[in-house]
Coordinates of C-alpha atoms in Angstrom, one line a residue:
Chain A
M1 CA 46.7 108.9 91.3
T2 CA 49.9 110.1 93.0
T3 CA 49.6 107.3 95.5
T4 CA 49.4 104.7 92.7
R5 CA 52.4 106.3 91.1
R6 CA 54.4 106.3 94.3
S7 CA 53.5 102.6 95.0
V8 CA 54.6 101.7 91.4
L9 CA 57.9 103.5 92.0
T10 CA 58.4 101.8 95.4
L11 CA 57.7 98.4 93.8
R12 CA 60.2 99.0 91.0
T13 CA 62.9 100.1 93.5
L14 CA 62.2 97.1 95.6
A15 CA 62.4 94.7 92.6
L16 CA 65.6 96.3 91.4
A17 CA 67.2 96.2 94.9
Y18 CA 66.2 92.5 95.1
V19 CA 67.9 91.6 91.9
L20 CA 70.9 93.7 92.5
G21 CA 71.4 92.7 96.1
L22 CA 70.9 89.0 95.7
V23 CA 72.4 88.5 92.2
A24 CA 74.6 91.3 91.1
V25 CA 76.4 92.1 94.4
P26 CA 77.7 88.6 95.1
I27 CA 79.0 88.3 91.6
L28 CA 80.7 91.7 91.7
V29 CA 82.3 90.8 95.1
I30 CA 83.8 87.7 93.5
L31 CA 85.1 89.7 90.5
F32 CA 86.5 92.4 92.8
R33 CA 88.3 89.8 95.0
T34 CA 89.6 88.0 92.0
F35 CA 91.2 90.9 90.3
E36 CA 92.2 92.8 93.4
P37 CA 95.7 91.4 93.5
G38 CA 96.2 92.0 89.8
L39 CA 95.7 90.1 86.6
A40 CA 99.0 88.2 86.8
V41 CA 98.1 86.6 90.1
F42 CA 94.7 85.6 88.6
I43 CA 96.3 84.0 85.6
E44 CA 98.8 82.1 87.7
S45 CA 96.0 80.8 89.9
I46 CA 94.1 79.4 86.9
R47 CA 97.1 77.9 85.2
T48 CA 98.0 75.3 87.8
P49 CA 97.8 71.8 86.5
A50 CA 94.7 71.0 88.6
A51 CA 92.9 74.1 87.3
I52 CA 93.8 73.3 83.6
A53 CA 92.7 69.7 84.1
A54 CA 89.4 70.8 85.7
L55 CA 88.7 73.3 82.9
N56 CA 89.4 70.5 80.3
L57 CA 87.1 68.1 82.2
S58 CA 84.3 70.6 82.4
V59 CA 84.5 71.5 78.8
L60 CA 84.6 67.8 77.9
I61 CA 81.5 67.0 79.8
V62 CA 79.7 70.0 78.2
A63 CA 80.9 68.8 74.7
I64 CA 79.4 65.4 75.4
V65 CA 76.2 66.5 77.1
V66 CA 75.1 69.4 74.8
P67 CA 74.9 67.4 71.5
L68 CA 73.1 64.5 73.2
N69 CA 70.6 66.9 74.9
V70 CA 70.0 68.8 71.6
V71 CA 69.2 65.6 69.6
F72 CA 67.1 63.9 72.2
G73 CA 65.6 67.2 73.5
V74 CA 64.4 68.2 70.1
V75 CA 63.0 64.8 69.3
T76 CA 61.2 64.7 72.7
A77 CA 59.9 68.3 72.1
I78 CA 58.6 67.3 68.7
A79 CA 57.0 64.1 70.1
L80 CA 55.3 66.1 72.8
A81 CA 54.1 68.9 70.6
R82 CA 53.2 67.0 67.4
W83 CA 52.6 63.4 67.9
R84 CA 49.5 61.8 69.3
L85 CA 51.0 59.8 72.1
P86 CA 49.3 57.9 74.9
G87 CA 50.4 58.9 78.3
K88 CA 51.7 62.3 77.2
G89 CA 51.1 63.7 80.6
L90 CA 53.4 61.2 82.2
I91 CA 56.2 62.0 79.7
Q92 CA 55.7 65.7 80.5
A93 CA 56.1 64.9 84.2
V94 CA 59.2 62.8 83.7
V95 CA 60.8 65.6 81.6
D96 CA 60.2 68.0 84.5
L97 CA 61.4 65.6 87.2
P98 CA 65.0 66.9 87.2
F99 CA 63.7 70.3 88.1
A100 CA 61.9 68.8 91.1
V101 CA 64.5 66.3 92.3
S102 CA 67.4 67.6 94.4
P103 CA 70.7 66.9 92.5
I104 CA 72.2 65.2 95.5
V105 CA 69.4 62.6 95.3
V106 CA 70.2 62.0 91.7
G107 CA 73.8 61.3 92.7
V108 CA 72.7 58.8 95.3
S109 CA 70.4 57.0 92.9
L110 CA 73.1 56.8 90.3
I111 CA 75.4 55.2 92.8
M112 CA 72.7 52.7 93.7
L113 CA 72.2 51.9 90.0
W114 CA 75.8 52.0 88.6
G115 CA 78.0 51.6 91.7
A116 CA 80.0 48.4 92.3
S117 CA 77.1 46.8 94.2
G118 CA 74.4 48.5 92.2
W119 CA 71.9 47.0 89.7
F120 CA 74.3 47.6 86.7
G121 CA 77.4 47.2 88.9
G122 CA 78.3 44.1 86.9
L123 CA 79.2 46.3 83.9
Q124 CA 82.4 47.4 85.7
S125 CA 83.6 43.9 86.5
S126 CA 82.8 42.5 83.1
T127 CA 84.0 45.3 80.9
G128 CA 86.2 47.4 83.1
I129 CA 84.2 50.6 82.4
R130 CA 84.0 52.6 85.5
V131 CA 80.8 54.6 85.6
I132 CA 80.7 55.8 89.2
F133 CA 83.9 57.7 90.1
G134 CA 84.6 58.0 86.3
L135 CA 83.7 60.2 83.4
P136 CA 80.6 58.3 82.4
G137 CA 79.0 58.8 85.9
M138 CA 79.6 62.6 85.7
V139 CA 78.2 62.7 82.2
I140 CA 75.1 60.7 83.2
A141 CA 74.6 62.9 86.3
T142 CA 74.9 66.1 84.2
I143 CA 72.5 64.8 81.5
F144 CA 70.0 64.1 84.2
V145 CA 70.0 67.6 85.6
T146 CA 70.1 69.4 82.3
L147 CA 67.6 67.2 80.4
P148 CA 64.6 69.5 80.7
F149 CA 66.2 72.7 79.3
V150 CA 66.1 72.0 75.5
V151 CA 62.7 70.3 75.7
R152 CA 61.2 73.1 77.7
E153 CA 62.6 75.8 75.5
V154 CA 61.7 74.1 72.1
E155 CA 58.3 72.7 72.8
P156 CA 56.4 76.0 73.3
V157 CA 58.1 77.3 70.1
L158 CA 56.8 74.3 68.2
H159 CA 53.3 75.0 69.5
E160 CA 53.5 78.6 68.6
I161 CA 54.7 78.1 65.0
G162 CA 52.0 75.5 64.4
T163 CA 52.0 73.0 61.6
E164 CA 51.0 75.1 58.6
Q165 CA 54.5 75.9 57.4
E166 CA 55.4 72.2 57.6
Q167 CA 52.2 71.3 55.7
A168 CA 53.0 74.0 53.1
A169 CA 56.5 72.5 52.6
A170 CA 54.9 69.0 52.2
T171 CA 52.6 70.3 49.5
L172 CA 55.6 71.8 47.7
G173 CA 57.2 68.4 47.6
A174 CA 59.5 68.5 50.6
S175 CA 60.2 65.2 52.3
G176 CA 59.9 64.8 56.1
W177 CA 63.7 65.4 56.5
Q178 CA 63.8 68.3 54.1
T179 CA 60.9 69.9 56.0
F180 CA 62.6 69.3 59.3
W181 CA 65.9 70.9 58.3
R182 CA 64.6 73.7 56.1
I183 CA 61.5 74.7 58.0
T184 CA 61.3 73.3 61.5
V185 CA 64.9 73.8 62.6
P186 CA 65.2 77.5 61.5
A187 CA 61.8 78.2 63.2
I188 CA 62.9 76.7 66.6
R189 CA 66.4 78.1 66.4
W190 CA 65.9 80.8 69.1
G191 CA 64.3 78.4 71.6
L192 CA 67.1 75.8 70.8
T193 CA 69.8 78.4 71.4
Y194 CA 68.4 79.4 74.7
G195 CA 68.0 75.8 75.7
V196 CA 71.7 75.2 74.8
V197 CA 72.9 78.2 76.8
L198 CA 70.9 77.0 79.8
T199 CA 72.3 73.5 79.4
V200 CA 75.9 74.7 79.1
A201 CA 75.5 77.0 82.2
R202 CA 74.0 74.3 84.2
A203 CA 76.4 71.6 83.0
L204 CA 79.3 73.8 84.0
G205 CA 77.9 74.7 87.3
E206 CA 76.4 71.4 88.4
F207 CA 77.7 70.4 91.8
G208 CA 75.4 68.2 93.9
A209 CA 74.9 65.4 91.5
V210 CA 78.5 65.4 90.1
I211 CA 80.2 65.5 93.5
M212 CA 78.4 62.3 94.5
V213 CA 79.6 60.3 91.5
S214 CA 83.1 61.8 91.1
S215 CA 86.1 60.7 93.0
G216 CA 87.2 64.3 93.1
F217 CA 90.9 63.8 92.5
P218 CA 92.5 67.0 91.5
G219 CA 93.8 66.8 88.0
V220 CA 91.8 63.7 87.3
S221 CA 88.1 63.8 88.1
Q222 CA 87.6 67.3 89.3
T223 CA 85.3 69.6 87.3
L224 CA 85.8 73.4 87.6
T225 CA 82.9 73.6 90.0
L226 CA 84.3 70.9 92.2
L227 CA 87.7 72.7 92.1
V228 CA 86.1 75.8 93.4
H229 CA 84.7 73.8 96.3
S230 CA 87.8 71.9 97.1
R231 CA 90.0 74.9 97.0
Y232 CA 87.7 76.7 99.4
I233 CA 86.8 73.9 101.8
D234 CA 89.8 71.5 101.7
D235 CA 92.7 73.7 100.8
H236 CA 91.5 76.9 102.5
N237 CA 92.7 78.6 99.3
T238 CA 90.1 81.4 99.3
Y239 CA 91.7 83.3 96.5
G240 CA 92.1 80.2 94.4
A241 CA 88.4 79.5 94.8
Y242 CA 87.6 83.1 93.7
A243 CA 89.8 82.8 90.7
A244 CA 88.3 79.4 89.6
A245 CA 84.8 80.8 90.1
T246 CA 85.6 83.8 87.9
L247 CA 86.9 81.4 85.2
L248 CA 83.7 79.4 85.5
M249 CA 81.6 82.5 85.1
G250 CA 83.7 83.7 82.2
L251 CA 83.1 80.3 80.4
A252 CA 79.4 80.5 80.8
L253 CA 79.2 84.1 79.8
G254 CA 81.5 83.4 76.8
T255 CA 79.1 80.6 75.7
L256 CA 76.1 83.0 75.9
L257 CA 77.9 85.6 73.9
L258 CA 79.1 83.2 71.3
M259 CA 75.6 81.7 70.8
T260 CA 74.1 85.1 70.5
L261 CA 76.7 86.2 68.0
L262 CA 76.4 83.0 65.9
D263 CA 72.7 83.4 65.8
R264 CA 72.8 87.1 64.8
K265 CA 75.1 86.2 62.0
R266 CA 72.9 83.5 60.7
S267 CA 69.6 85.2 61.4
P268 CA 68.4 87.6 58.7
R269 CA 67.4 90.5 60.9
Chain B
M1 CA 40.2 66.7 36.5
I2 CA 39.7 65.8 40.2
T3 CA 37.3 63.1 41.2
V4 CA 36.2 62.3 44.7
S5 CA 34.0 59.3 45.1
S6 CA 32.1 58.3 48.2
A7 CA 34.5 60.0 50.6
R8 CA 33.8 59.6 54.3
K9 CA 35.6 61.1 57.2
N10 CA 34.7 61.1 60.9
Y11 CA 36.3 62.9 63.8
G12 CA 35.1 60.8 66.6
D13 CA 31.3 61.3 66.6
F14 CA 31.5 64.3 64.2
V15 CA 30.8 63.4 60.6
A16 CA 33.0 65.8 58.5
L17 CA 32.4 64.1 55.1
D18 CA 29.3 62.0 54.6
D19 CA 29.6 60.0 51.4
V20 CA 30.8 62.9 49.3
S21 CA 31.2 62.5 45.5
L22 CA 32.3 65.3 43.4
T23 CA 33.9 65.8 40.0
I24 CA 35.9 69.0 39.3
P25 CA 36.5 69.5 35.5
S26 CA 40.0 70.4 34.3
G27 CA 40.6 74.1 33.9
S28 CA 37.6 75.1 36.1
L29 CA 37.6 77.4 39.1
T30 CA 35.3 75.6 41.5
A31 CA 34.2 77.0 44.9
L32 CA 33.4 74.7 47.8
L33 CA 30.9 76.8 49.6
G34 CA 29.3 76.2 53.0
P35 CA 29.0 77.3 56.6
S36 CA 31.8 76.4 59.1
G37 CA 31.7 72.7 60.0
S38 CA 30.1 71.8 56.6
G39 CA 33.1 69.8 55.6
K40 CA 34.4 72.1 52.8
S41 CA 37.9 72.4 54.3
T42 CA 38.1 68.7 55.1
L43 CA 37.2 67.9 51.5
L44 CA 39.9 70.3 50.2
R45 CA 42.5 68.9 52.6
A46 CA 41.5 65.4 51.6
I47 CA 42.1 66.3 47.9
A48 CA 45.5 67.7 49.0
G49 CA 46.4 64.7 51.1
L50 CA 46.8 66.8 54.2
E51 CA 43.9 64.8 55.7
G52 CA 43.2 61.2 55.2
I53 CA 39.7 59.9 54.5
D54 CA 38.2 56.9 56.2
S55 CA 36.8 55.5 53.0
G56 CA 36.4 56.5 49.4
V57 CA 38.7 57.4 46.5
V58 CA 40.4 60.6 45.5
S59 CA 41.9 60.8 42.0
I60 CA 43.7 63.6 40.3
A61 CA 44.1 63.6 36.5
G62 CA 42.9 60.0 36.4
V63 CA 45.4 58.7 38.9
D64 CA 44.1 57.3 42.2
V65 CA 46.0 59.3 44.8
T66 CA 44.0 58.2 47.9
R67 CA 47.0 56.7 49.5
E68 CA 49.6 59.1 48.2
P69 CA 51.2 61.8 50.5
P70 CA 50.7 65.4 49.6
Q71 CA 54.3 65.5 48.1
R72 CA 53.3 63.2 45.3
R73 CA 49.9 64.6 44.3
G74 CA 51.1 67.4 42.1
I75 CA 49.2 70.0 44.0
G76 CA 49.6 73.6 45.0
F77 CA 48.1 74.6 48.3
V78 CA 47.3 78.1 49.7
F79 CA 46.5 78.4 53.3
Q80 CA 44.2 81.0 55.0
H81 CA 46.9 82.3 57.1
Y82 CA 49.5 82.3 54.3
A83 CA 51.9 79.7 56.0
A84 CA 54.7 81.9 54.8
F85 CA 58.2 80.6 55.6
K86 CA 59.1 83.4 58.0
H87 CA 62.8 82.9 58.0
M88 CA 63.1 83.1 54.2
T89 CA 63.0 86.0 51.8
V90 CA 60.1 86.3 49.3
R91 CA 62.4 84.9 46.6
D92 CA 63.4 81.8 48.7
N93 CA 59.8 81.3 49.7
V94 CA 58.7 81.2 46.0
A95 CA 61.7 79.1 45.0
F96 CA 61.2 76.5 47.8
G97 CA 59.5 73.9 45.7
L98 CA 62.0 74.3 42.9
T99 CA 65.0 74.2 45.3
I100 CA 63.7 71.0 46.8
R101 CA 63.5 69.5 43.3
K102 CA 67.1 70.6 42.8
R103 CA 66.4 72.6 39.6
P104 CA 69.3 74.6 38.1
K105 CA 69.9 77.9 39.9
A106 CA 69.4 80.0 36.7
E107 CA 66.1 78.3 35.9
V108 CA 64.9 78.8 39.5
R109 CA 65.8 82.5 39.4
R110 CA 64.1 83.1 36.1
K111 CA 60.9 81.2 37.1
V112 CA 60.7 83.0 40.5
D113 CA 61.1 86.4 38.9
E114 CA 58.5 85.6 36.3
L115 CA 56.0 84.5 38.9
L116 CA 56.7 87.5 41.2
E117 CA 55.9 89.7 38.2
I118 CA 52.7 87.9 37.6
V119 CA 51.6 88.3 41.2
G120 CA 52.7 91.9 41.3
L121 CA 55.5 91.4 43.8
D122 CA 58.3 92.4 41.4
G123 CA 61.0 94.2 43.4
F124 CA 60.0 92.5 46.7
Q125 CA 62.5 89.6 46.1
H126 CA 64.6 90.4 49.1
R127 CA 61.9 91.3 51.6
Y128 CA 60.8 89.0 54.4
P129 CA 57.2 87.9 54.9
S130 CA 57.0 90.1 58.0
Q131 CA 57.7 93.1 55.8
L132 CA 54.7 92.4 53.6
S133 CA 51.0 93.2 54.0
G134 CA 48.5 90.4 54.3
G135 CA 47.4 90.7 50.7
Q136 CA 51.1 90.7 49.5
R137 CA 51.8 87.6 51.7
Q138 CA 48.9 85.8 50.1
R139 CA 50.1 86.6 46.6
M140 CA 53.5 85.4 47.5
A141 CA 51.9 82.2 48.8
L142 CA 50.1 81.8 45.5
A143 CA 53.3 82.3 43.5
R144 CA 55.0 79.7 45.7
A145 CA 52.2 77.2 45.0
L146 CA 52.3 77.9 41.3
A147 CA 56.1 77.6 41.1
V148 CA 56.0 73.8 41.0
D149 CA 53.5 73.8 38.1
P150 CA 50.8 72.0 40.0
R151 CA 48.1 70.0 38.2
V152 CA 45.6 71.5 40.6
L153 CA 45.6 74.6 42.8
L154 CA 43.8 74.3 46.1
L155 CA 43.0 77.4 48.1
D156 CA 41.7 77.1 51.7
E157 CA 39.8 80.3 52.5
P158 CA 42.6 82.3 50.9
F159 CA 41.2 85.7 51.5
G160 CA 39.5 85.0 54.8
A161 CA 42.1 86.8 56.9
L162 CA 42.1 90.0 54.8
D163 CA 40.0 93.1 55.1
A164 CA 37.0 93.6 52.8
K165 CA 38.6 95.9 50.2
V166 CA 41.8 93.8 49.8
R167 CA 39.6 90.7 49.6
A168 CA 37.6 92.0 46.7
E169 CA 40.8 93.1 44.9
L170 CA 42.5 89.8 45.3
R171 CA 39.3 88.0 44.2
H172 CA 39.3 89.8 40.9
W173 CA 43.0 89.3 40.6
L174 CA 42.6 85.6 41.2
R175 CA 39.9 85.4 38.5
R176 CA 42.2 87.1 36.0
L177 CA 45.1 85.0 37.0
H178 CA 43.0 81.9 36.5
D179 CA 41.9 83.1 33.0
E180 CA 45.6 83.4 32.1
V181 CA 47.0 80.3 33.8
H182 CA 44.0 77.9 33.4
V183 CA 45.2 75.6 36.2
T184 CA 42.3 73.6 37.7
T185 CA 41.5 75.5 40.9
V186 CA 39.4 74.7 43.9
L187 CA 38.6 77.4 46.4
V188 CA 37.1 76.9 49.8
T189 CA 35.0 79.8 51.1
H190 CA 32.1 80.5 53.4
D191 CA 31.4 83.8 51.6
Q192 CA 28.7 83.4 49.1
E193 CA 29.5 86.7 47.4
E194 CA 33.1 85.5 46.9
A195 CA 31.9 82.2 45.4
L196 CA 29.4 83.9 43.1
D197 CA 32.1 86.4 42.1
V198 CA 35.1 84.2 41.2
A199 CA 33.9 80.7 40.6
D200 CA 32.6 79.2 37.4
R201 CA 31.2 76.3 39.4
I202 CA 30.0 76.1 43.0
A203 CA 29.5 73.1 45.2
V204 CA 27.4 73.9 48.2
L205 CA 28.2 71.8 51.3
N206 CA 26.2 71.4 54.4
R207 CA 26.8 69.0 57.3
G208 CA 29.3 66.9 55.4
R209 CA 27.1 66.5 52.3
I210 CA 27.0 68.2 49.0
E211 CA 23.7 69.9 48.6
Q212 CA 24.1 71.1 45.0
V213 CA 26.7 71.6 42.3
G214 CA 26.3 74.0 39.4
D215 CA 27.3 77.3 37.8
P216 CA 26.6 80.4 39.9
V217 CA 23.6 81.5 37.9
S218 CA 21.7 78.2 38.1
L219 CA 22.4 77.8 41.8
Y220 CA 21.1 81.3 42.4
E221 CA 18.1 81.0 40.1
K222 CA 17.2 77.4 40.7
P223 CA 18.4 76.4 44.2
A224 CA 17.8 72.7 44.9
N225 CA 16.5 73.3 48.4
E226 CA 15.9 76.0 51.1
F227 CA 19.4 75.6 52.4
V228 CA 21.1 76.4 49.1
M229 CA 18.7 79.2 48.5
S230 CA 19.3 80.8 51.9
F231 CA 23.0 80.3 51.7
L232 CA 23.4 81.8 48.3
G233 CA 22.1 85.3 48.4
S234 CA 19.8 86.8 50.9
V235 CA 16.2 85.6 51.4
A236 CA 13.1 86.7 53.1
R237 CA 10.3 84.5 54.4
L238 CA 7.0 85.7 52.9
G239 CA 3.8 83.8 53.7
G240 CA 5.8 80.7 54.6
Q241 CA 7.9 80.7 51.4
L242 CA 11.5 81.8 50.9
V243 CA 11.8 84.6 48.3
R244 CA 14.6 86.9 47.3
P245 CA 14.2 90.3 48.9
H246 CA 14.5 92.0 45.5
D247 CA 11.5 90.0 44.2
I248 CA 9.2 91.4 46.9
V249 CA 6.9 94.1 45.5
L250 CA 5.3 96.5 48.0
E251 CA 1.9 98.0 47.1
R252 CA -0.1 100.6 49.0
D253 CA -3.3 99.5 47.3
R254 CA -4.4 96.1 48.6
L255 CA -6.6 95.4 45.6
A256 CA -3.8 96.1 43.1
A257 CA -1.6 93.8 45.1
L258 CA -4.1 91.0 45.0
A259 CA -4.8 91.4 41.3
A260 CA -1.1 91.2 40.5
D261 CA -0.6 88.3 42.8
A262 CA -3.4 86.4 41.1
R263 CA -1.4 86.5 37.9
T264 CA 1.7 85.0 39.6
P265 CA 1.6 81.2 39.7
A266 CA 2.6 79.4 43.0
S267 CA 2.9 82.7 44.7
P268 CA 3.1 83.0 48.5
G269 CA 0.1 85.4 48.5
V270 CA -0.2 88.9 49.7
V271 CA 1.1 89.8 53.2
T272 CA 0.0 92.9 54.9
A273 CA 2.8 94.5 56.9
T274 CA 4.0 97.6 58.7
V275 CA 7.1 99.5 57.5
E276 CA 9.5 99.6 60.5
R277 CA 12.6 101.1 59.0
V278 CA 14.0 102.2 55.7
V279 CA 17.7 101.7 55.3
R280 CA 19.7 103.2 52.5
L281 CA 22.6 101.0 51.4
G282 CA 24.1 103.1 48.7
F283 CA 22.4 102.0 45.4
E284 CA 19.8 99.8 47.0
V285 CA 17.3 100.5 49.8
R286 CA 16.2 97.9 52.3
V287 CA 12.7 98.3 53.7
E288 CA 12.3 96.4 56.9
L289 CA 8.8 95.2 57.6
K290 CA 6.7 93.5 60.2
A291 CA 3.9 91.3 59.0
D292 CA 0.5 91.3 60.8
S293 CA 1.4 87.8 61.9
G294 CA 4.4 89.2 63.7
E295 CA 7.0 87.8 61.4
R296 CA 9.7 90.3 60.3
F297 CA 11.2 90.4 56.8
A298 CA 12.9 92.8 54.5
A299 CA 12.2 93.9 50.9
Q300 CA 14.9 95.3 48.7
V301 CA 14.1 98.1 46.3
T302 CA 16.2 100.3 44.0
R303 CA 17.0 103.8 45.1
A304 CA 15.0 105.3 42.3
E305 CA 11.9 103.3 43.4
A306 CA 12.4 104.3 47.0
D307 CA 12.7 107.9 46.0
R308 CA 9.5 107.7 44.0
R309 CA 7.4 105.7 46.5
R310 CA 8.7 107.3 49.7
F311 CA 7.9 104.6 52.2
Q312 CA 7.6 105.9 55.7
P313 CA 8.1 104.0 59.0
G314 CA 4.7 103.1 60.5
E315 CA 2.7 103.0 57.3
T316 CA 0.9 99.8 56.1
V317 CA 1.8 98.1 52.8
H318 CA 0.9 95.0 51.0
A319 CA 3.8 92.7 50.1
R320 CA 3.8 90.1 47.3
A321 CA 6.4 88.2 45.5
D322 CA 6.9 89.0 41.9
R323 CA 8.7 85.8 41.1
P324 CA 8.5 83.2 43.8
A325 CA 11.5 80.8 43.9
D326 CA 10.4 77.7 41.9
A327 CA 12.8 75.5 43.9
T328 CA 11.1 75.7 47.2
E329 CA 8.5 73.1 48.0
A330 CA 5.2 74.5 47.0
E331 CA 3.5 75.3 50.2
P332 CA -0.2 76.2 50.2
A333 CA -0.5 79.8 49.3
L334 CA -2.2 82.0 51.8
A335 CA -5.9 82.2 51.1
I336 CA -6.8 85.6 49.7

């Protein structure tokens, strides 16, 4: 008995050390380095025009991507959980594809599709809309890498709640839309919230796919993540990179906090 | 009145409804009784519009609703697992159908309070379904279904998920409620006791077909076939015939048994058997027997009789049927 207990304790210590060492320590180091010179220095570092532009761009991309992923993610999840579709397995695999494909490959393929000499390259010459090296390219790349989150969080919840509540609503006279808004949406709310949080975090942090399709000009087409990279690699501005990284983390944590608070306010218990 | 004519429904190779026709009179409480897979739930869901039928007609109150969605059938439906709206309070659950219909707030409130009082959930308005017991949830579901003034109330194994005591309580409560509200009610159950207890009409289903429809007494006394007889109430097989265990008379004297049997028309004859076990089930006593042919059966006697006769395991008795079921096909009686 004592040996089992000892091994359990060892296992717990190992698991905790693993999490702390690999996740918590690096984050704490960044926070420490950021605030070491004082708050004023930090604020100054994130108030440069390039940093403000990068923050705005990142938030803009999130603001476009999240609603799109919520709408299409929920519809896809409902289709997968409720409808009788031929080739459902194939759709499941496609939804998971962004998890499997390296983001950099996504960037390359987007250039091949939308670049000046790509399949849809004609769009740029005919309409003047620049997809690659412009905002649309970054949005498409971000959508690609964040697509699975909402679907994968909502679909199991739909399976779990089953169809009885929806059928009950129908027998009580509710139309399809009324049932969706009054019964389905409240029931999947937690899954959806979590999916949105993951989407926001990933959209803010996406690097590989976005760097391929962005021109990376400071103040124009640099997201916050790209700013961290360029400050560190190109400008050798180590402190600036730490500061921008802290801002990025703050943004993601802020989203998580906000969503939790909003949900608690709306949720009965 | 609900009429179902020539309804058919297949799930792949499985025949759920095989040319089912049934009329449910207005104001009745009808039970659809059958084993699992008999098609009873499919029939109820077809009436509700939750399940389409491959062919046939469903009409409610004289209107053909075969192609109508559940929303437009004027029904109330109660599910086995309550289907409570988990994120809504009891009041909002019950009010749902009225809110959807955009009734004035004051009217909704009055009606909901009234219904909650009827179902005994007064004071529970602000609770959530997770804070209620199973029986309370099902009463809430009933109030919710009744709130929209349905023309018919459909209940799919409504007490199936509850424990025996609550089930019996709710059963009687439903019966009283029906006597007050008088809405045409159809109840699906696999529990014959439940059907005999609450329903004024029973339709027995088996393998997608209706075996017999009638009031509880006539179904019990005059079952149309062996299936109905064995599904409604317990049976014992005596000399190749199905008889009710309480109709079996045990005699110690073989000659007396033969003499009594000779006066009973179409009897299964006298079977000599050994008492294996005597089980006391409160008021009644079950005597488990093994016939000389090796067949096992049980007789049911009252406690008073058991006390008087004192059957002992291992002793030999002579069993006869006092009143053989006249429904079963007359099989040749055992030669005396």
